[in-house]
PDB file of C-alpha atoms in Angstrom:
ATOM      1  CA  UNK A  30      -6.832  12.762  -7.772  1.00  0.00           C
ATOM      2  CA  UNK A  31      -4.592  12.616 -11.305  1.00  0.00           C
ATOM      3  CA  UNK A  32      -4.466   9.218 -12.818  1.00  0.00           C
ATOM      4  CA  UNK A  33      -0.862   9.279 -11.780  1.00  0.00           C
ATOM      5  CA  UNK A  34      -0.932   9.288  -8.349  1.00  0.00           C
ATOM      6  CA  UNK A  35      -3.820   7.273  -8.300  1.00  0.00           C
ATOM      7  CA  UNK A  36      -1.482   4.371 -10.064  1.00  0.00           C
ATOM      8  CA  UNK A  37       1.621   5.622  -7.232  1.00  0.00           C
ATOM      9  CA  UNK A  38      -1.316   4.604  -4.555  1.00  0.00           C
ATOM     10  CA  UNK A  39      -1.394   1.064  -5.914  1.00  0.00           C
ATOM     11  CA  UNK A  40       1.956  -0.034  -5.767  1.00  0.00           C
ATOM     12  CA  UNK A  41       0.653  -1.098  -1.787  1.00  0.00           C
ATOM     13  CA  UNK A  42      -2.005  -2.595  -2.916  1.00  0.00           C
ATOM     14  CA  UNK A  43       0.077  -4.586  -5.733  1.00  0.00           C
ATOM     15  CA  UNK A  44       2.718  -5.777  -3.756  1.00  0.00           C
ATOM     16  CA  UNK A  45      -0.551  -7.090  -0.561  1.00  0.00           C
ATOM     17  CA  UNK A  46      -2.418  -8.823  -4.189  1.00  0.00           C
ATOM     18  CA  UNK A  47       1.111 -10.430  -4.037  1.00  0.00           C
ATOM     19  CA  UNK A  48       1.223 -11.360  -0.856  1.00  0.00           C
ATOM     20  CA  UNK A  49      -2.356 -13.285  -1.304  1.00  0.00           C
ATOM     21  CA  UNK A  50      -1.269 -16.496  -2.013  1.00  0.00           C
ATOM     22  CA  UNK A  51       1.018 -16.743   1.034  1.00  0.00           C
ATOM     23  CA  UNK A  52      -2.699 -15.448   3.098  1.00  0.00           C
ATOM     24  CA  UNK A  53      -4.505 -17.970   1.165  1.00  0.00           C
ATOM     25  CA  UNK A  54      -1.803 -20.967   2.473  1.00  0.00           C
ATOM     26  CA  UNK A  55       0.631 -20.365  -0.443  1.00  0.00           C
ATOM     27  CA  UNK A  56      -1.974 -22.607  -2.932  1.00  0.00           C
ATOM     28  CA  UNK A  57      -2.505 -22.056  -6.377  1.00  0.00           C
ATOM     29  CA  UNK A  58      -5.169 -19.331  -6.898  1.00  0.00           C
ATOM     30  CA  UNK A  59      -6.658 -17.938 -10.001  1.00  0.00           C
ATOM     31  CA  UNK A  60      -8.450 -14.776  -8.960  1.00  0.00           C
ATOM     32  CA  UNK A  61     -11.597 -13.332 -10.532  1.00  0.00           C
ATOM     33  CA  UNK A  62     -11.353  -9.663 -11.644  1.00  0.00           C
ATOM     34  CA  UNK A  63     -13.725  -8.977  -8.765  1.00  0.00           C
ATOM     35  CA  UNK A  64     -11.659 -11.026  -6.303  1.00  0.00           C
ATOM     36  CA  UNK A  65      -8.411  -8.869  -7.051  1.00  0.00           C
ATOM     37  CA  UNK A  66     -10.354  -5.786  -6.772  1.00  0.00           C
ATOM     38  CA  UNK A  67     -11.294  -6.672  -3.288  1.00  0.00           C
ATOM     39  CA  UNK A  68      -7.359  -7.972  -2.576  1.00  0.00           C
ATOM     40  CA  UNK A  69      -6.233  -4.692  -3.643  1.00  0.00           C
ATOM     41  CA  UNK A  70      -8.805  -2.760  -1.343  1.00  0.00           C
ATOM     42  CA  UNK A  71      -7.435  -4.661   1.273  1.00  0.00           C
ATOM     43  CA  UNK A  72      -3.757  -4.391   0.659  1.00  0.00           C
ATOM     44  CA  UNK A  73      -4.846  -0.400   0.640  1.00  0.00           C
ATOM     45  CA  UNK A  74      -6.358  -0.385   4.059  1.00  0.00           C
ATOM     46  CA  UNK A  75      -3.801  -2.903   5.489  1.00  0.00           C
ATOM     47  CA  UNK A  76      -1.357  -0.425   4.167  1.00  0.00           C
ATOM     48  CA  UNK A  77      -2.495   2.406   5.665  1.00  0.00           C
ATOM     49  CA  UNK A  78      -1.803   1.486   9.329  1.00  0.00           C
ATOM     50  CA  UNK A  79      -4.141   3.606  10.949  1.00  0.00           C
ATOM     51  CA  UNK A  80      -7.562   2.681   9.009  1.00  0.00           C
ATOM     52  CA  UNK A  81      -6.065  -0.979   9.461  1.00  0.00           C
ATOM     53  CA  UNK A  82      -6.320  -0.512  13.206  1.00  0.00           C
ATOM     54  CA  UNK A  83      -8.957   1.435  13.736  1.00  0.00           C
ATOM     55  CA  UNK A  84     -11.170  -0.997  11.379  1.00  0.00           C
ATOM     56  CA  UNK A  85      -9.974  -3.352  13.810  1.00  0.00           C
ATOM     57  CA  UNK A  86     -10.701  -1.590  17.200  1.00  0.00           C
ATOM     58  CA  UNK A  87     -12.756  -4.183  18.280  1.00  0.00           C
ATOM     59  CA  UNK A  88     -10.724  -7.386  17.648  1.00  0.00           C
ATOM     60  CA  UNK A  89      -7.775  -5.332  19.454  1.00  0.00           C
ATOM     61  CA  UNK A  90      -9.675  -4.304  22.243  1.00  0.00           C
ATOM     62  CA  UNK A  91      -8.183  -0.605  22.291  1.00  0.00           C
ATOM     63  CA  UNK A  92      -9.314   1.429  24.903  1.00  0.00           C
ATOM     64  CA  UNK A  93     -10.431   5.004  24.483  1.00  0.00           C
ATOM     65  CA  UNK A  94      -7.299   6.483  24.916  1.00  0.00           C
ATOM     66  CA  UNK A  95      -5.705   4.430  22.120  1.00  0.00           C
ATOM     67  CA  UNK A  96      -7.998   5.103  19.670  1.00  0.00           C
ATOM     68  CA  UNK A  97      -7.378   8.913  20.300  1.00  0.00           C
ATOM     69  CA  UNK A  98      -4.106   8.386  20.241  1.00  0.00           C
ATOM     70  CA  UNK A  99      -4.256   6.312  16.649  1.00  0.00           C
ATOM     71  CA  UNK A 100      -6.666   8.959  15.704  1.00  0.00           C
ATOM     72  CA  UNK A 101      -4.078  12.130  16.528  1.00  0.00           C
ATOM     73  CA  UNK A 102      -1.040   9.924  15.323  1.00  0.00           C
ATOM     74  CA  UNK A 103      -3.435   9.636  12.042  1.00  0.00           C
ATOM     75  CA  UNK A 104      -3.853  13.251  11.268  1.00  0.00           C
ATOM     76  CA  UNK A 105      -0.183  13.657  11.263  1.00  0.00           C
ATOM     77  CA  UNK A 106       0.605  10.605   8.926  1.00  0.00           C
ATOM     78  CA  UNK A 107      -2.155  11.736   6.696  1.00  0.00           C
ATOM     79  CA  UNK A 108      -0.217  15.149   6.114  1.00  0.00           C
ATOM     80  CA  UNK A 109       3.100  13.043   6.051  1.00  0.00           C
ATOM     81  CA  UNK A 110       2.323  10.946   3.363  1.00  0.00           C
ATOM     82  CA  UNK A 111       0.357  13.064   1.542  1.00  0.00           C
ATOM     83  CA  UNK A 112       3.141  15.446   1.011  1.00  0.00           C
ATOM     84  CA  UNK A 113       5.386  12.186   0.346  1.00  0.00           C
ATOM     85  CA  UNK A 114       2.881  11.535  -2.236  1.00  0.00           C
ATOM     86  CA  UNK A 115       2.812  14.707  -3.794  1.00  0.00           C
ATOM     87  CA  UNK A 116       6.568  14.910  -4.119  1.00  0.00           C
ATOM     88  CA  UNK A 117       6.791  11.310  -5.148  1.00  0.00           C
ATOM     89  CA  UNK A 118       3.703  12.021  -8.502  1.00  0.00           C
ATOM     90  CA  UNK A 119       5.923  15.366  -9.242  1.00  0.00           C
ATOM     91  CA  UNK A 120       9.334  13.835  -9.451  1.00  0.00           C
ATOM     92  CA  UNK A 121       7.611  10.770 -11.607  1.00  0.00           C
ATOM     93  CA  UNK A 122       5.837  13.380 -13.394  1.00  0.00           C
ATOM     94  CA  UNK A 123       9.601  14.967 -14.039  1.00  0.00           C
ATOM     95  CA  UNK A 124      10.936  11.334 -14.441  1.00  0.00           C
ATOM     96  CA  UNK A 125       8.194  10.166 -16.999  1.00  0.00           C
ATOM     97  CA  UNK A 126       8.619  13.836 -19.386  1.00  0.00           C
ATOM     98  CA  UNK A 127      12.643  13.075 -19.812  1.00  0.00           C
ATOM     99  CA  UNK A 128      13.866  12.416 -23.343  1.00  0.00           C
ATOM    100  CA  UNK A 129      14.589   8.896 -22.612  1.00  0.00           C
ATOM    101  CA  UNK A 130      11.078   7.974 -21.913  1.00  0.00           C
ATOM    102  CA  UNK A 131       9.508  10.110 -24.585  1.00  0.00           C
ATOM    103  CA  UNK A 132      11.833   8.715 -26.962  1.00  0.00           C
ATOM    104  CA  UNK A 133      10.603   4.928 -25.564  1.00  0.00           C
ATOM    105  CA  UNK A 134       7.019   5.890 -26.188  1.00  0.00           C
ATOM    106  CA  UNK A 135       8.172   6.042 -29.883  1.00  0.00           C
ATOM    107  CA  UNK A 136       8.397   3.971 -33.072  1.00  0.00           C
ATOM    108  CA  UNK A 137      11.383   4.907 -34.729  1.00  0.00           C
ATOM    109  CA  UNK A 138      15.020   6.060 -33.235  1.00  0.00           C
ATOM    110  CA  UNK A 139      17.317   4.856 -31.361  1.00  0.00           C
ATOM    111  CA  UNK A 140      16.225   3.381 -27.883  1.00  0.00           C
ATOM    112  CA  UNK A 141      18.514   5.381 -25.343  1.00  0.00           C
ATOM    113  CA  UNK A 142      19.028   2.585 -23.467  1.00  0.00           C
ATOM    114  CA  UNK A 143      21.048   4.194 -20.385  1.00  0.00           C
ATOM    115  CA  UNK A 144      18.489   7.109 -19.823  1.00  0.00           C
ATOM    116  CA  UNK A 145      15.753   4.807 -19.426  1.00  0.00           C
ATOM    117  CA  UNK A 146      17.711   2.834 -16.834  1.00  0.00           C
ATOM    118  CA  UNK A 147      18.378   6.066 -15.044  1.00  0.00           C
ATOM    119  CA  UNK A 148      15.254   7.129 -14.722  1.00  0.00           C
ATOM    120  CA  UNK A 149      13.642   3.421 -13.976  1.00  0.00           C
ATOM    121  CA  UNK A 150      16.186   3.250 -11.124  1.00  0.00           C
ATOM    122  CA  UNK A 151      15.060   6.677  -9.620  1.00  0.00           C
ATOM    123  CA  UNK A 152      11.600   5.723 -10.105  1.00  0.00           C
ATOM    124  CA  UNK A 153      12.589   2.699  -8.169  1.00  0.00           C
ATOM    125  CA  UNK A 154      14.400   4.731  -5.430  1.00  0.00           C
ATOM    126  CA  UNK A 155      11.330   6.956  -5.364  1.00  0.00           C
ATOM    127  CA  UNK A 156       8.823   3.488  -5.036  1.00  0.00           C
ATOM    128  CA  UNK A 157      11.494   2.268  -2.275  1.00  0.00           C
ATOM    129  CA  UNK A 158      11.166   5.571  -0.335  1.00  0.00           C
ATOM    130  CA  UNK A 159       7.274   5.014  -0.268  1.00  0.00           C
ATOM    131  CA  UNK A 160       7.790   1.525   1.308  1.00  0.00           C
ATOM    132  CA  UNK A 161      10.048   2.960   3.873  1.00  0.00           C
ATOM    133  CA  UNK A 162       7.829   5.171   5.086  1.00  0.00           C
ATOM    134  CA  UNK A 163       5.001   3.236   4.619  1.00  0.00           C
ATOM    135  CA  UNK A 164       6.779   0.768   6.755  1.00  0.00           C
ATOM    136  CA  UNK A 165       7.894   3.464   9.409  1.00  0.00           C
ATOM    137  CA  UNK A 166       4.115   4.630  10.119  1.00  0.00           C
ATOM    138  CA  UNK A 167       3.168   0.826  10.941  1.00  0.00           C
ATOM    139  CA  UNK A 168       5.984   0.783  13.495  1.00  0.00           C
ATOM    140  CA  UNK A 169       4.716   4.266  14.680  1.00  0.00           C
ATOM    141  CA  UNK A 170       0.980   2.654  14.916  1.00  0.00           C
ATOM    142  CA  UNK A 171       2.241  -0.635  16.433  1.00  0.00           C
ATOM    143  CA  UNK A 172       4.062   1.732  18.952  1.00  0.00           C
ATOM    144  CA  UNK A 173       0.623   2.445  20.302  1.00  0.00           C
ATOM    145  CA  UNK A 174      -0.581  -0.692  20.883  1.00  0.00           C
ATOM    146  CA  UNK A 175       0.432  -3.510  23.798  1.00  0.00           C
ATOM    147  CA  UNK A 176       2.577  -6.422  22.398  1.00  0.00           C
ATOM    148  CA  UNK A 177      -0.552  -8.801  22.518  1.00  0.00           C
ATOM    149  CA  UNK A 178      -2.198  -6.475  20.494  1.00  0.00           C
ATOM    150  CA  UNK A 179       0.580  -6.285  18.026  1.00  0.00           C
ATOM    151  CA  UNK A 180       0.685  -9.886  17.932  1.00  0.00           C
ATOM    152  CA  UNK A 181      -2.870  -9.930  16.530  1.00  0.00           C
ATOM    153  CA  UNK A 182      -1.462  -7.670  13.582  1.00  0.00           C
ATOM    154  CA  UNK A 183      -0.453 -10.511  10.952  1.00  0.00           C
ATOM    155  CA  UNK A 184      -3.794 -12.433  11.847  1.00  0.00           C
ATOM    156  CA  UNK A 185      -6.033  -9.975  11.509  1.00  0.00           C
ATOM    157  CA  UNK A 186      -3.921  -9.077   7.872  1.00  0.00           C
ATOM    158  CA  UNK A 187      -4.226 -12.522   6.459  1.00  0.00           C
ATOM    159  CA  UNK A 188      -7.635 -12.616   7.621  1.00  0.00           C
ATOM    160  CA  UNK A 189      -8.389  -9.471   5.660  1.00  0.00           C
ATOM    161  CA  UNK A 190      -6.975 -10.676   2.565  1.00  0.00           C
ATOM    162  CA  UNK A 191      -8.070 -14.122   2.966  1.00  0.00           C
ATOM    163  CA  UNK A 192     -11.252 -12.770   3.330  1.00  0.00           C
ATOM    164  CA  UNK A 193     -10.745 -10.473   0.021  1.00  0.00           C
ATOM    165  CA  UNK A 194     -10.012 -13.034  -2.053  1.00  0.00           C
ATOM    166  CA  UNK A 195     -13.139 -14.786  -1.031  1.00  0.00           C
ATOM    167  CA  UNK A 196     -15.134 -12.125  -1.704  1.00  0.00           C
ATOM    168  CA  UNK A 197     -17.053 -12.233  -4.388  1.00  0.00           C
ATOM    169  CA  UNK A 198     -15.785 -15.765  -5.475  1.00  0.00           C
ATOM    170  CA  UNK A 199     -19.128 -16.373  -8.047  1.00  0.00           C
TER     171      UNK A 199
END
């Protein structure tokens, strides 16, 4: 995996490491390196909806035939959003080579303020597409499970980061 789409896997994670104070009660935390390490391995499997649930099979009580049916549902996310994260690295491969952001790597010049914008706000709408999606395969897990079971979701979630950001406190 290219350094570049390992960073486009982390925006997830980044925006659940934001989410940690609102797990942790919305208090005031100062997290250890280690602690944010283990936030953002948490935001990464609560963001990928099947791992989430199936990590959580037992908690949710899912019979047999929902955990083949997360499991089938999963092989056809997995090629989804892989080829959403392919396209997404290219085009912010493509994005990251224009002029504009060569030119605001530099030290000297002028700073072509208007290309940058345009290609921040693409990378944006590229970032936003992710989330969509991202936010489309939970609804597509969720689909699969009862509506007690989908109540459980945000517990188990803030449990799993609360429980990150423990980790390792020492």
């Amino acid at each position: 995996m290219t350094d570049l789409m390992r960073n486009l896997l982390v925006v997830p994670a980044v925006l659940m490491l934001a989410m940690a104070p609102h797990a942790l009660g919305a208090q005031q935390v100062q997290l250890t390196a280690k602690q944010q390490q283990a936030v953002m391995e948490a935001g990464r499997r609560i963001s990928t909806p099947v791992e989430f649930v199936l990590l959580h099979r037992k908690e949710l009580r899912l019979t047999p035939a929902q955990i083949a049916s997360v499991e089938k549902l999963g092989m056809a996310l997995r090629d989804s959003s892989a080829a959403r994260q392919g396209r997404m690295a290219r085009e912010s491969v493509s994005l990251m080579s224009a002029p504009a952001m060569r030119g605001m790597a530099g030290w000297d010049g002028v700073v072509d303020e208007a290309g940058i914008r345009t290609v921040m706000a693409k990378q944006s709408e590229f970032q936003a597409a992710q989330m969509i999606a991202m936010a489309k395969d939970r609804r597509a897990v969720a689909a699969l499970l009862t509506p007690e079971q989908r109540a459980q979701l945000p517990q188990l979630q803030n449990a799993e980061m609360l429980n990150a950001a423990r980790a390792r406190r020492k």
